[in-house]
PDB file of C-alpha atoms in Angstrom:
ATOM      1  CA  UNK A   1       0.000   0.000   0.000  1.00 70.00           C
ATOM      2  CA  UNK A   2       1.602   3.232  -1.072  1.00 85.00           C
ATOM      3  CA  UNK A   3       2.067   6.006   2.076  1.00 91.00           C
ATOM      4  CA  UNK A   4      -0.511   8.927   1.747  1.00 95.00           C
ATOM      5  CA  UNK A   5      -0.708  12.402   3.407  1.00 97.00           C
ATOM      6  CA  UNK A   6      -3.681  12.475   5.152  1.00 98.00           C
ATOM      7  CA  UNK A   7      -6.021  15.406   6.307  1.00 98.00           C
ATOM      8  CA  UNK A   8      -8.182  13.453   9.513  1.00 98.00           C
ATOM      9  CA  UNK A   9     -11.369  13.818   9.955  1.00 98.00           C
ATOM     10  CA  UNK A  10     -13.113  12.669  13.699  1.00 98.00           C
ATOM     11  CA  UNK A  11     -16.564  13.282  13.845  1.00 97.00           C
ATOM     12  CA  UNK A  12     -18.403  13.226  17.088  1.00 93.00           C
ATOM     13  CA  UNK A  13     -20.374  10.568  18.768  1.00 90.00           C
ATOM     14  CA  UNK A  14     -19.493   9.942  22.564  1.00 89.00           C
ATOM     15  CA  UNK A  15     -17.892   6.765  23.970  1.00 93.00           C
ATOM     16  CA  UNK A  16     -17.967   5.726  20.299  1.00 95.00           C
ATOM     17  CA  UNK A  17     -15.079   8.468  19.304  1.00 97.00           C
ATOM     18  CA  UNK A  18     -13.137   5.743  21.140  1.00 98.00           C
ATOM     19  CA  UNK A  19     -12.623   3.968  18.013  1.00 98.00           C
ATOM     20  CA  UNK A  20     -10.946   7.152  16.628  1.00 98.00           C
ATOM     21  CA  UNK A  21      -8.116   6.388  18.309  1.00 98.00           C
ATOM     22  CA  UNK A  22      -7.518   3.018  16.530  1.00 98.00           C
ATOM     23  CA  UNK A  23      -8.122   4.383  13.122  1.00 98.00           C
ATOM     24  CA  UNK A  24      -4.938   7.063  13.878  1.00 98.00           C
ATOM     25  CA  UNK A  25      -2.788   3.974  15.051  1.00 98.00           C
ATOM     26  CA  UNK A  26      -4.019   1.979  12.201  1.00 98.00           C
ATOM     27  CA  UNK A  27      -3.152   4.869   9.823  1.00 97.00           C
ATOM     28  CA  UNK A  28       0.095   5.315  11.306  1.00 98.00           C
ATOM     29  CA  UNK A  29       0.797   1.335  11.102  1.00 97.00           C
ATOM     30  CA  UNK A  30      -0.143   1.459   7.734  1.00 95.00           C
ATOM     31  CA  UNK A  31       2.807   3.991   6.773  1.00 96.00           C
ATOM     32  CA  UNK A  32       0.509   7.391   6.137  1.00 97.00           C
ATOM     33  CA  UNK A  33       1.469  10.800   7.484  1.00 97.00           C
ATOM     34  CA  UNK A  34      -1.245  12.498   9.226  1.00 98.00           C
ATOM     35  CA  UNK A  35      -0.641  16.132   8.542  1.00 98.00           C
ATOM     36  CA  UNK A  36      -3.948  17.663   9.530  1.00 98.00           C
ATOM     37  CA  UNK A  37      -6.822  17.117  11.821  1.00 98.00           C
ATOM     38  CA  UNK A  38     -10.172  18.345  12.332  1.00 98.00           C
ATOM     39  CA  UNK A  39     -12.651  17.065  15.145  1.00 98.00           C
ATOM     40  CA  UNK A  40     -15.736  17.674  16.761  1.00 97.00           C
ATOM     41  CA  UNK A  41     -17.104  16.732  20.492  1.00 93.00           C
ATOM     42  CA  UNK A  42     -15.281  13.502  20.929  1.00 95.00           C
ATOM     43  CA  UNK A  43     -13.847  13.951  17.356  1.00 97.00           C
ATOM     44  CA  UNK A  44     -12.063  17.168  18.880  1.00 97.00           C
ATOM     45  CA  UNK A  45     -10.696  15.183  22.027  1.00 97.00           C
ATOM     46  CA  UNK A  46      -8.766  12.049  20.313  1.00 98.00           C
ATOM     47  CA  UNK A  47      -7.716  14.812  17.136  1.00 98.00           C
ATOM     48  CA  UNK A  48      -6.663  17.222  19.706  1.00 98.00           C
ATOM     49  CA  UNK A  49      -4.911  14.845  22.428  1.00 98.00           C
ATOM     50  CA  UNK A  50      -3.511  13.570  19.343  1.00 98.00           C
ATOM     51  CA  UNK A  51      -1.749  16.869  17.770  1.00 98.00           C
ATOM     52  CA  UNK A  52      -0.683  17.269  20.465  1.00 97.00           C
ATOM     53  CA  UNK A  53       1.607  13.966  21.284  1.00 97.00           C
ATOM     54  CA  UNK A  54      -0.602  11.934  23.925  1.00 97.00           C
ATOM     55  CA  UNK A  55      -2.612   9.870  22.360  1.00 98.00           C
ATOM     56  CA  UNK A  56      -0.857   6.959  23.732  1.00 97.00           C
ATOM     57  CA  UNK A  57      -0.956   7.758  27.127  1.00 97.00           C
ATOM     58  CA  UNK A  58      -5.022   9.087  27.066  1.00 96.00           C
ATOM     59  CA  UNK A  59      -5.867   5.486  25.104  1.00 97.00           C
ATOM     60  CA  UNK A  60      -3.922   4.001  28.077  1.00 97.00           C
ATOM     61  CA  UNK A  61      -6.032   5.664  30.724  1.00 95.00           C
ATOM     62  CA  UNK A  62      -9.440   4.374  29.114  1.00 95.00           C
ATOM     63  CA  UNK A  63      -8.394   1.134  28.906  1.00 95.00           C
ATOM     64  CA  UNK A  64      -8.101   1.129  32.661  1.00 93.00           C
ATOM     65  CA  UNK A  65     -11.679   2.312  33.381  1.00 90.00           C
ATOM     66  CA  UNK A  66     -14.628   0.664  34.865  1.00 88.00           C
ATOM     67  CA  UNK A  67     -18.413   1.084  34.767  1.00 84.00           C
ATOM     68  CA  UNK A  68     -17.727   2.655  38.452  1.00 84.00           C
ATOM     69  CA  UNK A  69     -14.922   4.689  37.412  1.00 82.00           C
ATOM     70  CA  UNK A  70     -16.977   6.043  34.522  1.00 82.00           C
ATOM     71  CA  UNK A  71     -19.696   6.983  36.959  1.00 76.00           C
ATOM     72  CA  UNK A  72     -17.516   8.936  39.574  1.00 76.00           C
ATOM     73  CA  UNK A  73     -16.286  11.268  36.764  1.00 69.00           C
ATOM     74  CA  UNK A  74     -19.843  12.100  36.526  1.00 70.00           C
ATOM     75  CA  UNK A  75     -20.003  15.239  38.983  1.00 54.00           C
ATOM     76  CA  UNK A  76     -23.529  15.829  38.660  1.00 62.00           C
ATOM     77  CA  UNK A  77     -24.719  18.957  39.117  1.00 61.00           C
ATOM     78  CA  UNK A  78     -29.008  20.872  39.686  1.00 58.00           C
ATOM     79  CA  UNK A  79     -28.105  23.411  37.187  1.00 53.00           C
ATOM     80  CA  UNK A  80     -30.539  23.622  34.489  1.00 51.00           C
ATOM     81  CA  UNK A  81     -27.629  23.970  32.189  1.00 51.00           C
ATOM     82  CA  UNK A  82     -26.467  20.511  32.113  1.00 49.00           C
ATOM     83  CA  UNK A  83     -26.619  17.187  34.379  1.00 52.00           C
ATOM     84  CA  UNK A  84     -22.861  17.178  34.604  1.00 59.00           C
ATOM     85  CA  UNK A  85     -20.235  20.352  35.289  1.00 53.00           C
ATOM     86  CA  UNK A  86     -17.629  18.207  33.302  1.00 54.00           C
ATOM     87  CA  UNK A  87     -14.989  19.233  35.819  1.00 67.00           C
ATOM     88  CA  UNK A  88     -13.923  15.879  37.208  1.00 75.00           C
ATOM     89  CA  UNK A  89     -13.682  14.351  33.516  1.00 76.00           C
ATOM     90  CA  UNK A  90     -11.343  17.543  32.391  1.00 76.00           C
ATOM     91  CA  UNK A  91      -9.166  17.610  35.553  1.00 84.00           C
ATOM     92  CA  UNK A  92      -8.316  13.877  34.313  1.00 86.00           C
ATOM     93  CA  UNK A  93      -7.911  14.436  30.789  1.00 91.00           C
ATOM     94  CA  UNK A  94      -5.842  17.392  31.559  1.00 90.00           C
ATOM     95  CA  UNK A  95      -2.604  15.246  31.805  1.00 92.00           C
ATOM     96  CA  UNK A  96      -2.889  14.603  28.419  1.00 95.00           C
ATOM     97  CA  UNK A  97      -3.668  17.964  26.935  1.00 95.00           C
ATOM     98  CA  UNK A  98      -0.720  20.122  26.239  1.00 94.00           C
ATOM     99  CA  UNK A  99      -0.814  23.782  27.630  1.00 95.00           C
ATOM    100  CA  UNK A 100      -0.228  25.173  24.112  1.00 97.00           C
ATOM    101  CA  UNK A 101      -2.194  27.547  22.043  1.00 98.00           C
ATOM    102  CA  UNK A 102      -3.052  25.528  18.587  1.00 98.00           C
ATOM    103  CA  UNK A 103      -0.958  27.428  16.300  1.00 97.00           C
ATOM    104  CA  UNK A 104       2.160  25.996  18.254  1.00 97.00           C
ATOM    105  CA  UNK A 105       0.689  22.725  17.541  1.00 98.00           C
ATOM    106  CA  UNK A 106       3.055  20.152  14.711  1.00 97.00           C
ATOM    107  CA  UNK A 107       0.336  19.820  12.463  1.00 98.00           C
ATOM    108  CA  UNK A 108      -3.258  21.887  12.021  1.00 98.00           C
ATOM    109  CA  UNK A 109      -5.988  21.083  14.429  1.00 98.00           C
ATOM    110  CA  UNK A 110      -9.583  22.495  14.020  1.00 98.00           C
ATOM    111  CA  UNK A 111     -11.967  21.878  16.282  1.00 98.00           C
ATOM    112  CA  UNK A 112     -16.164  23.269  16.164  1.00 97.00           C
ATOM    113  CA  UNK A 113     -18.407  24.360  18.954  1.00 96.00           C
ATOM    114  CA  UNK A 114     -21.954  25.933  18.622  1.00 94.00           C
ATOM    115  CA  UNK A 115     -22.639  29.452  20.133  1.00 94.00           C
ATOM    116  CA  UNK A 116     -26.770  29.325  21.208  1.00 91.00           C
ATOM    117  CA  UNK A 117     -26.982  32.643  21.842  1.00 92.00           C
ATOM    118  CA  UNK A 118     -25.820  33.897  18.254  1.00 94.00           C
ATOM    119  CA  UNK A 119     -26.757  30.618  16.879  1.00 94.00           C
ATOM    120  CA  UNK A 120     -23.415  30.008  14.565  1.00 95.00           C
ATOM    121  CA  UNK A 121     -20.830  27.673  14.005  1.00 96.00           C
ATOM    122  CA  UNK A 122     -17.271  28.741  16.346  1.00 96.00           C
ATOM    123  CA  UNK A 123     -14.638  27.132  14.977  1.00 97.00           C
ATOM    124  CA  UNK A 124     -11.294  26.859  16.609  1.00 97.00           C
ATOM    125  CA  UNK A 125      -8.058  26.659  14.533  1.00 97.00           C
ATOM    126  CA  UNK A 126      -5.994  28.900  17.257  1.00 97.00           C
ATOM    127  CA  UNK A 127      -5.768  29.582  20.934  1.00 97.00           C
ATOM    128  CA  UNK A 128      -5.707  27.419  24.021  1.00 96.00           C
ATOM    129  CA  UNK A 129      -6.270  24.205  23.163  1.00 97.00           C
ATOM    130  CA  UNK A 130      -7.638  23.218  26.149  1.00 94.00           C
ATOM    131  CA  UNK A 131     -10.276  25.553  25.962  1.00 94.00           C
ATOM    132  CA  UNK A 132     -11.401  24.311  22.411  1.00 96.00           C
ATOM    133  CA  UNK A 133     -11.885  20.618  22.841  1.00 95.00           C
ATOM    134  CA  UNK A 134     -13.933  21.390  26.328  1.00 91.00           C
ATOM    135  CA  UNK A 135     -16.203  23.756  24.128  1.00 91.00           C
ATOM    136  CA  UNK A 136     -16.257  21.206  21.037  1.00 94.00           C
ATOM    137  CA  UNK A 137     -17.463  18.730  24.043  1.00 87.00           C
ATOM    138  CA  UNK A 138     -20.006  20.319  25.859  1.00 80.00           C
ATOM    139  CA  UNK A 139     -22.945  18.037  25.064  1.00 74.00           C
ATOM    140  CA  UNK A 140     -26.384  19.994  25.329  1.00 67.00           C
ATOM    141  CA  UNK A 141     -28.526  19.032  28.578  1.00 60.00           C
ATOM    142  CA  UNK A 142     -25.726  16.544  29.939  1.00 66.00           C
ATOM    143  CA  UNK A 143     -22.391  19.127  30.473  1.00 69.00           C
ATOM    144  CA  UNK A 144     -22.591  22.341  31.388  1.00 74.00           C
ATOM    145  CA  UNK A 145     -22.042  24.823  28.155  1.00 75.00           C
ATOM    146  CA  UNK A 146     -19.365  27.180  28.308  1.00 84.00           C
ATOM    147  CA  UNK A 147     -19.364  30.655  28.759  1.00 85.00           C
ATOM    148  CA  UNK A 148     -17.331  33.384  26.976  1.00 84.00           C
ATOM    149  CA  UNK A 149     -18.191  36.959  26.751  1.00 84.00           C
ATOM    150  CA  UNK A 150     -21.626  37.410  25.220  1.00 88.00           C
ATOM    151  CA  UNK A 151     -21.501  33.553  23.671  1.00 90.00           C
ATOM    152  CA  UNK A 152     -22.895  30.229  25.123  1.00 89.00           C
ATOM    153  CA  UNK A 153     -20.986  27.024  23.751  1.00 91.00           C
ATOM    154  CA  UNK A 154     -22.113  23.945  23.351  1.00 89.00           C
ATOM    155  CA  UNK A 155     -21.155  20.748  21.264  1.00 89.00           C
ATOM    156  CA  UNK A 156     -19.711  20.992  17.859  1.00 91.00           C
ATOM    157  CA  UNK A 157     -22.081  18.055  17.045  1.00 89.00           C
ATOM    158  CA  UNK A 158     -24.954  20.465  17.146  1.00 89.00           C
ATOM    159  CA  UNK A 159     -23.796  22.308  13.590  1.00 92.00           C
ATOM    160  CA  UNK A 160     -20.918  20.230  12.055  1.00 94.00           C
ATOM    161  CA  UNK A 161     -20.889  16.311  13.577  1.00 93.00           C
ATOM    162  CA  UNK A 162     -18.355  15.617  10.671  1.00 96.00           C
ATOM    163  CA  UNK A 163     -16.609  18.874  10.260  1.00 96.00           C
ATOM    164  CA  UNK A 164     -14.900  18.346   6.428  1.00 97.00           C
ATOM    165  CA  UNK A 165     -15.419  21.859   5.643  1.00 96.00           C
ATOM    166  CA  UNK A 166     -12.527  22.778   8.033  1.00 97.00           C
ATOM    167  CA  UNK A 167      -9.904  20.435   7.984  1.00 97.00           C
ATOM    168  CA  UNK A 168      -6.587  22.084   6.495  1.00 97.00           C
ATOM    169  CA  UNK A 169      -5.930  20.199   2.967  1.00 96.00           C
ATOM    170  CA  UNK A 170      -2.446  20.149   1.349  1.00 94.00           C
ATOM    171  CA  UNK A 171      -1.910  19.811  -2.437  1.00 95.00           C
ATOM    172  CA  UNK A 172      -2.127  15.931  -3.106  1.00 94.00           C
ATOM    173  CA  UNK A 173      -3.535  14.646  -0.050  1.00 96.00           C
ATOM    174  CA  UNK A 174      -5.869  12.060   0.880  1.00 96.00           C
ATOM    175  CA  UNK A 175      -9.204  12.927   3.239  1.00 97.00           C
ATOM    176  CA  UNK A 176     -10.045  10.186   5.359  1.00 98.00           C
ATOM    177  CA  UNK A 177     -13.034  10.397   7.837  1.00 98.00           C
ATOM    178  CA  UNK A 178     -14.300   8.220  10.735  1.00 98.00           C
ATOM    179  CA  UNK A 179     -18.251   8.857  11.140  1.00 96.00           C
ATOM    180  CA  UNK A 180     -19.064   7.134  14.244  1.00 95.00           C
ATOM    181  CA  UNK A 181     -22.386   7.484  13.836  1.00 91.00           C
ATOM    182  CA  UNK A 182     -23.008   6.024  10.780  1.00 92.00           C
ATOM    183  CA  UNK A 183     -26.922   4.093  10.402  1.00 89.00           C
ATOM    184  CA  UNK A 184     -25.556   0.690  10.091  1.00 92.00           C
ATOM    185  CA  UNK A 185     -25.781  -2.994  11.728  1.00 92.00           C
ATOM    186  CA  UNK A 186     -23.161  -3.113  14.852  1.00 92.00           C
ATOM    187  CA  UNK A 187     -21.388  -6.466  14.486  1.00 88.00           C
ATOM    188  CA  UNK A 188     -19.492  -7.146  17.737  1.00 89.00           C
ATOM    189  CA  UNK A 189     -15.371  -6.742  16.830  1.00 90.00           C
ATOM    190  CA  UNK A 190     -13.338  -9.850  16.991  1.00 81.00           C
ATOM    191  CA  UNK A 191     -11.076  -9.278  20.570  1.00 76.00           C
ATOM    192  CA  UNK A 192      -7.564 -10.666  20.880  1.00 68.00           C
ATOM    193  CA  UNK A 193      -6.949 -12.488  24.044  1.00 64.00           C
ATOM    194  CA  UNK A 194      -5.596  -9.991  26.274  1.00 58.00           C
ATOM    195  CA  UNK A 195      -8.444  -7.526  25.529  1.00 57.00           C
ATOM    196  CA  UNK A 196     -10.874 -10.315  26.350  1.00 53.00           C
ATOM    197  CA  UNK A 197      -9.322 -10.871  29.359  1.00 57.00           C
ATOM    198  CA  UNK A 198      -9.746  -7.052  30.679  1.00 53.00           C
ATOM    199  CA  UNK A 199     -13.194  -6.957  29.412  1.00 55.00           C
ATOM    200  CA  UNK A 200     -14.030 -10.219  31.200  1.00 56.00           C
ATOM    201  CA  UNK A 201     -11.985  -8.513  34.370  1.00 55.00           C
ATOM    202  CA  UNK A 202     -14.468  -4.767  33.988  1.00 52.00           C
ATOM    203  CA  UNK A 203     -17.039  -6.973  34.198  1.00 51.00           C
ATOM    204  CA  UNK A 204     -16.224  -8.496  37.449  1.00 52.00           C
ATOM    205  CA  UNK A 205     -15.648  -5.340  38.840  1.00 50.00           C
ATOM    206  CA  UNK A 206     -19.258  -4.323  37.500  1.00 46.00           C
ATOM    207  CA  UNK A 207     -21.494  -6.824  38.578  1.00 47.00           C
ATOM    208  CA  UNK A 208     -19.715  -6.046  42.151  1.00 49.00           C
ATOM    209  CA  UNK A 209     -20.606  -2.575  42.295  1.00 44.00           C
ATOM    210  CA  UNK A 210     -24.042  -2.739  40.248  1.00 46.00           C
ATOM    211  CA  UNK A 211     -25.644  -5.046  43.351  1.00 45.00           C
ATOM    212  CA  UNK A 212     -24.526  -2.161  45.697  1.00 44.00           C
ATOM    213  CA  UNK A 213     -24.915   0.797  43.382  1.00 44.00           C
ATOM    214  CA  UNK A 214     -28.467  -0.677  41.248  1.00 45.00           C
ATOM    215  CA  UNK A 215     -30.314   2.607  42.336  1.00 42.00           C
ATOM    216  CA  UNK A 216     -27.362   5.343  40.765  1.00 45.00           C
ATOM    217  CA  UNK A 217     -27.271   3.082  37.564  1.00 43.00           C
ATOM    218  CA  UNK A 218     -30.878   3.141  37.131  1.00 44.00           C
ATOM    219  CA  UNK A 219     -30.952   6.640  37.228  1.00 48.00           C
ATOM    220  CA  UNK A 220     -28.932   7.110  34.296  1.00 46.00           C
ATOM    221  CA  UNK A 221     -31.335   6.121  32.159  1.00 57.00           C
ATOM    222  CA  UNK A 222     -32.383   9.590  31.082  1.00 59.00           C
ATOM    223  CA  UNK A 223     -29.288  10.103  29.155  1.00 56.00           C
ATOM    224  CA  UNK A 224     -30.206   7.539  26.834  1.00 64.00           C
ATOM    225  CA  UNK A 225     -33.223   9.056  26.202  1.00 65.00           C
ATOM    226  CA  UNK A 226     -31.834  12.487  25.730  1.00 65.00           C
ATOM    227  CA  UNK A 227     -28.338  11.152  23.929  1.00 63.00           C
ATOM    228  CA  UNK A 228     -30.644   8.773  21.356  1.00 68.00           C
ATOM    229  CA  UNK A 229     -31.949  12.047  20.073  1.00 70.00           C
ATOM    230  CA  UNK A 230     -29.118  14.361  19.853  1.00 69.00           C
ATOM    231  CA  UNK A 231     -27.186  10.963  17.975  1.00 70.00           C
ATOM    232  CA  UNK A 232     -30.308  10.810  15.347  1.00 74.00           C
ATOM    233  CA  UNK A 233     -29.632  14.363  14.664  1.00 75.00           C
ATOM    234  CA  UNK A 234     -25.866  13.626  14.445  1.00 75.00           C
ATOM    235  CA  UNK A 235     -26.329  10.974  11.658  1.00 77.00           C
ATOM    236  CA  UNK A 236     -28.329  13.132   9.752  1.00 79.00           C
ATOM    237  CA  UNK A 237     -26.223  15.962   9.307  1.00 82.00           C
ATOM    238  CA  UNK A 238     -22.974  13.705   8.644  1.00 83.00           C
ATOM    239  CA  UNK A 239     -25.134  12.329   6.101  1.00 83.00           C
ATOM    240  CA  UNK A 240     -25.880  15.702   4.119  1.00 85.00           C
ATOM    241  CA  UNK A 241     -22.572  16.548   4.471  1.00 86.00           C
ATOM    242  CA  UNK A 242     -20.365  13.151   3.792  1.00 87.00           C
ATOM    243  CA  UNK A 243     -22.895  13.793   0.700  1.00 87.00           C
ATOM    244  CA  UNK A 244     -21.874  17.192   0.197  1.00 86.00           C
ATOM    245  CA  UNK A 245     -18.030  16.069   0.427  1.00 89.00           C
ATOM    246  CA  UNK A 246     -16.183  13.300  -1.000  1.00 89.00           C
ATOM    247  CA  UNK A 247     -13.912  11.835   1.036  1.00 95.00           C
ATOM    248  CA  UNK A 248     -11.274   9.716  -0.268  1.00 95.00           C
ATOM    249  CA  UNK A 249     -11.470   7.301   2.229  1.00 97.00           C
ATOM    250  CA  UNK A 250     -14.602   6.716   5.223  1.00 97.00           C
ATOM    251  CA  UNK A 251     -14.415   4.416   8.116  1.00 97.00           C
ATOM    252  CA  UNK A 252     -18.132   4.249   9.784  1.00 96.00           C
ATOM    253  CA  UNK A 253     -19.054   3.341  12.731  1.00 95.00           C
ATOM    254  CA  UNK A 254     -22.591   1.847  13.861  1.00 95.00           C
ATOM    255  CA  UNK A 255     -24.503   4.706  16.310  1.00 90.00           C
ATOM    256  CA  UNK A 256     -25.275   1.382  18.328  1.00 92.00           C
ATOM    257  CA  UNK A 257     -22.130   0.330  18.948  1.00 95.00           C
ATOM    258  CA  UNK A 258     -22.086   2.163  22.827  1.00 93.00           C
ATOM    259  CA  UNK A 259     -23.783   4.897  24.247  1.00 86.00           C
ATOM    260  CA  UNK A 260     -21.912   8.637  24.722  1.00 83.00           C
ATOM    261  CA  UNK A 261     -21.190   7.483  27.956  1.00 83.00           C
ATOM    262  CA  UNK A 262     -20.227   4.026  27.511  1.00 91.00           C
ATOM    263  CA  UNK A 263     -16.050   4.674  28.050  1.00 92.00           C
ATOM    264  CA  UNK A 264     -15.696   1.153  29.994  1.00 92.00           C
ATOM    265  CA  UNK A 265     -16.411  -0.680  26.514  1.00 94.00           C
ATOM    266  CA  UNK A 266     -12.848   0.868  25.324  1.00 96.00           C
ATOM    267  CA  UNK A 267     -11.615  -2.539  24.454  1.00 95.00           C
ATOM    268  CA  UNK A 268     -14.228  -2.990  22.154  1.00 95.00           C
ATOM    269  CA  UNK A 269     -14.398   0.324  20.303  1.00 97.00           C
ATOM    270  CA  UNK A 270     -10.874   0.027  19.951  1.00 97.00           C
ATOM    271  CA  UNK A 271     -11.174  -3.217  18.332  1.00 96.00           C
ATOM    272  CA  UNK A 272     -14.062  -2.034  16.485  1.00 97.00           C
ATOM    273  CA  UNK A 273     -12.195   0.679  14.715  1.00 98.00           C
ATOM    274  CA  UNK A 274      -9.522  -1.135  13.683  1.00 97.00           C
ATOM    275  CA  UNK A 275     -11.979  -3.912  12.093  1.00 97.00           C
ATOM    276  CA  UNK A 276     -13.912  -1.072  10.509  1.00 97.00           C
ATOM    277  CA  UNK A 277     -10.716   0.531   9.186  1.00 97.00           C
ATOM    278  CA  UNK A 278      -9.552  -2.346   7.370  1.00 96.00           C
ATOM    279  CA  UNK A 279     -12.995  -2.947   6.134  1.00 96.00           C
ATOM    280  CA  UNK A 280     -12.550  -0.160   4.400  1.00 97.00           C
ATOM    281  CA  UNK A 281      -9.331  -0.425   2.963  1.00 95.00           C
ATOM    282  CA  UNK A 282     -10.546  -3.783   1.629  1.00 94.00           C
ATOM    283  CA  UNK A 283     -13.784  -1.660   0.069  1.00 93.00           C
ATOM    284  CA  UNK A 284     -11.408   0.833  -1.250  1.00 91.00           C
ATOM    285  CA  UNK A 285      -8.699  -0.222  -4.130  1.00 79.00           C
ATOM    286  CA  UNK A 286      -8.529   3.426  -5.099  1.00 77.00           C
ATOM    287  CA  UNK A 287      -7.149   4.361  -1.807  1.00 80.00           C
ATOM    288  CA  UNK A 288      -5.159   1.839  -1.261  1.00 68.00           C
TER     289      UNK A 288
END
C-alpha cells in the first residue's frame, strides 16, 4: 500500500469516538502521514490529544476504566444547564492535553463548537487548546455549556458532527473520515486475548458494584433518552454533508455500537475501529 498524506477527519459521537483512536494507530501502522486534523465533540478530544503527542498515554487511561470509574467522573450537578459540570472528567484528561495555544501545535488542528446565543458555528483553529476541545465537548442538557463573553458554547455536534469543511488540505492529499455514527448494523469486533481478558476482568468489577450501586445506575437512564436524540440528529447531518463532500477514504461506525457514555467498553471500540478501518481499505482499491 503506497504512504498517503492524510487530512483526519473525527466526527463526534461519545464513547464511540473511542474507536478514533484506533483508526490514527491503524493509519500510522499502515505507513501514512497524518498532517492535519479536524474534530468535533469527541472527534475534537482524540484529534486534539492527538496533535498534540498523547494519544498513547489518554488510550492508556481508558483502557483502565470501569463502569464505576466512569460513573464517579460524573459530577452531577441541579443546574438547568447541564446534568454534569464536566470538571472531574477535564481535571483527568488534563494530563494529556498540552498547555499550548493551537498554532504551536506540529500539524493543524480544528476543532467546532456551537454558540446558542448567536446561533453560529465557532470554529477553533488557534488559541488554548484546552479551551477548544472542552467547548467542542459540551454536550447539550448533559455538560454544562461554556461561557465566553456574550456567547454560550455547546457541542460541535450540534452544527458540524463531521466537520470536512474545516480540515486544512495540502496539495495531493488524501481525506479520510471516521463517522461514528453512521446508520448501520453493529457487528461485535473480533477481541484478541488480552483484551478479552480485561473486558471479562471490567465486568467483574461491575457486577460487584451494580448489586450495591443498582439505584445510581438506574438513574442514568435519562441520558439515553436524551443522547438517542441528539445521535439521530448527528447521523443526519454527517449524512448531508459526507454527501456534500467526498472523502477519499470513510471508516463508519454503527450509532449502536455504545452509548456517549459508555467509556468502559474501550476494548471494544478500539477493536471495532480497527476492524472497521480495514474494512474499508478492503472496500477501497482506489485508496489503497
Amino acid at each position: 500500500m503506497p504512504a498517503h498524506n492524510i487530512a483526519l477527519v473525527l466526527s463526534s459521537g461519545g464513547a464511540r469516538g473511542i474507536a478514533h483512536i484506533a483508526v490514527i494507530e491503524e493509519l500510522l501502522r499502515d505507513g501514512h502521514r497524518i498532517t492535519s486534523v479536524a474534530g468535533s465533540s469527541m472527534g475534537a478530544v482524540v484529534s486534539g490529544i492527538y496533535a498534540g503527542g498523547h494519544l498513547t498515554q489518554y488510550k492508556e487511561w481508558l483502557l483502565e476504566l470501569d463502569y464505576w470509574d466512569v460513573f464517579n467522573l460524573l459530577d452531577f450537578s441541579i443546574s438547568s444547564q447541564g446534568f454534569v459540570k464536566g470538571e472531574k472528567v477535564f481535571k483527568k484528561i488534563d494530563h494529556f492535553i498540552p498547555k499550548v495555544n493551537i498554532e504551536e501545535l506540529p500539524i493543524p488542528f480544528v476543532a467546532v463548537a456551537a454558540d446558542v446565543v448567536h446561533k453560529k458555528q465557532v470554529v477553533f483553529d488557534r488559541g488554548n487548546l484546552k479551551a477548544a476541545i472542552r467547548a467542542s465537548v459540551s454536550i447539550p442538557t448533559i455538560l454544562h455549556p461554556i461561557k465566553t463573553n456574550d456567547s454560550l458554547l455547546v457541542d460541535g455536534g450540534v452544527v458540524n458532527p463531521v466537520p470536512v469543511d474545516l480540515v486544512k488540505r495540502q496539495p495531493g492529499d488524501k481525506l479520510v473520515v471516521v463517522d461514528v455514527n453512521a446508520n448501520i448494523p453493529y457487528q461485535k469486533p473480533h477481541l484478541p486475548a488480552k483484551e478479552r481478558s480485561l473486558i471479562n476482568d471490567l465486568k467483574q468489577r461491575y457486577f460487584k458494584w451494580r448489586k450495591k450501586e443498582k439505584k445510581k445506575q438506574d438513574e442514568l437512564g435519562i441520558f439515553d433518552l436524551m443522547t438517542r436524540s441528539f445521535e439521530f440528529t448527528q447521523e443526519t447531518l454527517s449524512n448531508l454533508m459526507l454527501k456534500h463532500y467526498k472523502p477519499d477514504l470513510i471508516i463508519r461506525i454503527s450509532r449502536e455500537a455504545a452509548n456517549t457514555m459508555d467509556f468502559h467498553k474501550t476494548p471494544e471500540m478500539l477493536a471495532l475501529g480497527r476492524e472497521a478501518y480495514r474494512e474499508a481499505i478492503r472496500q477501497n482499491a482506489d485508496f489503497s
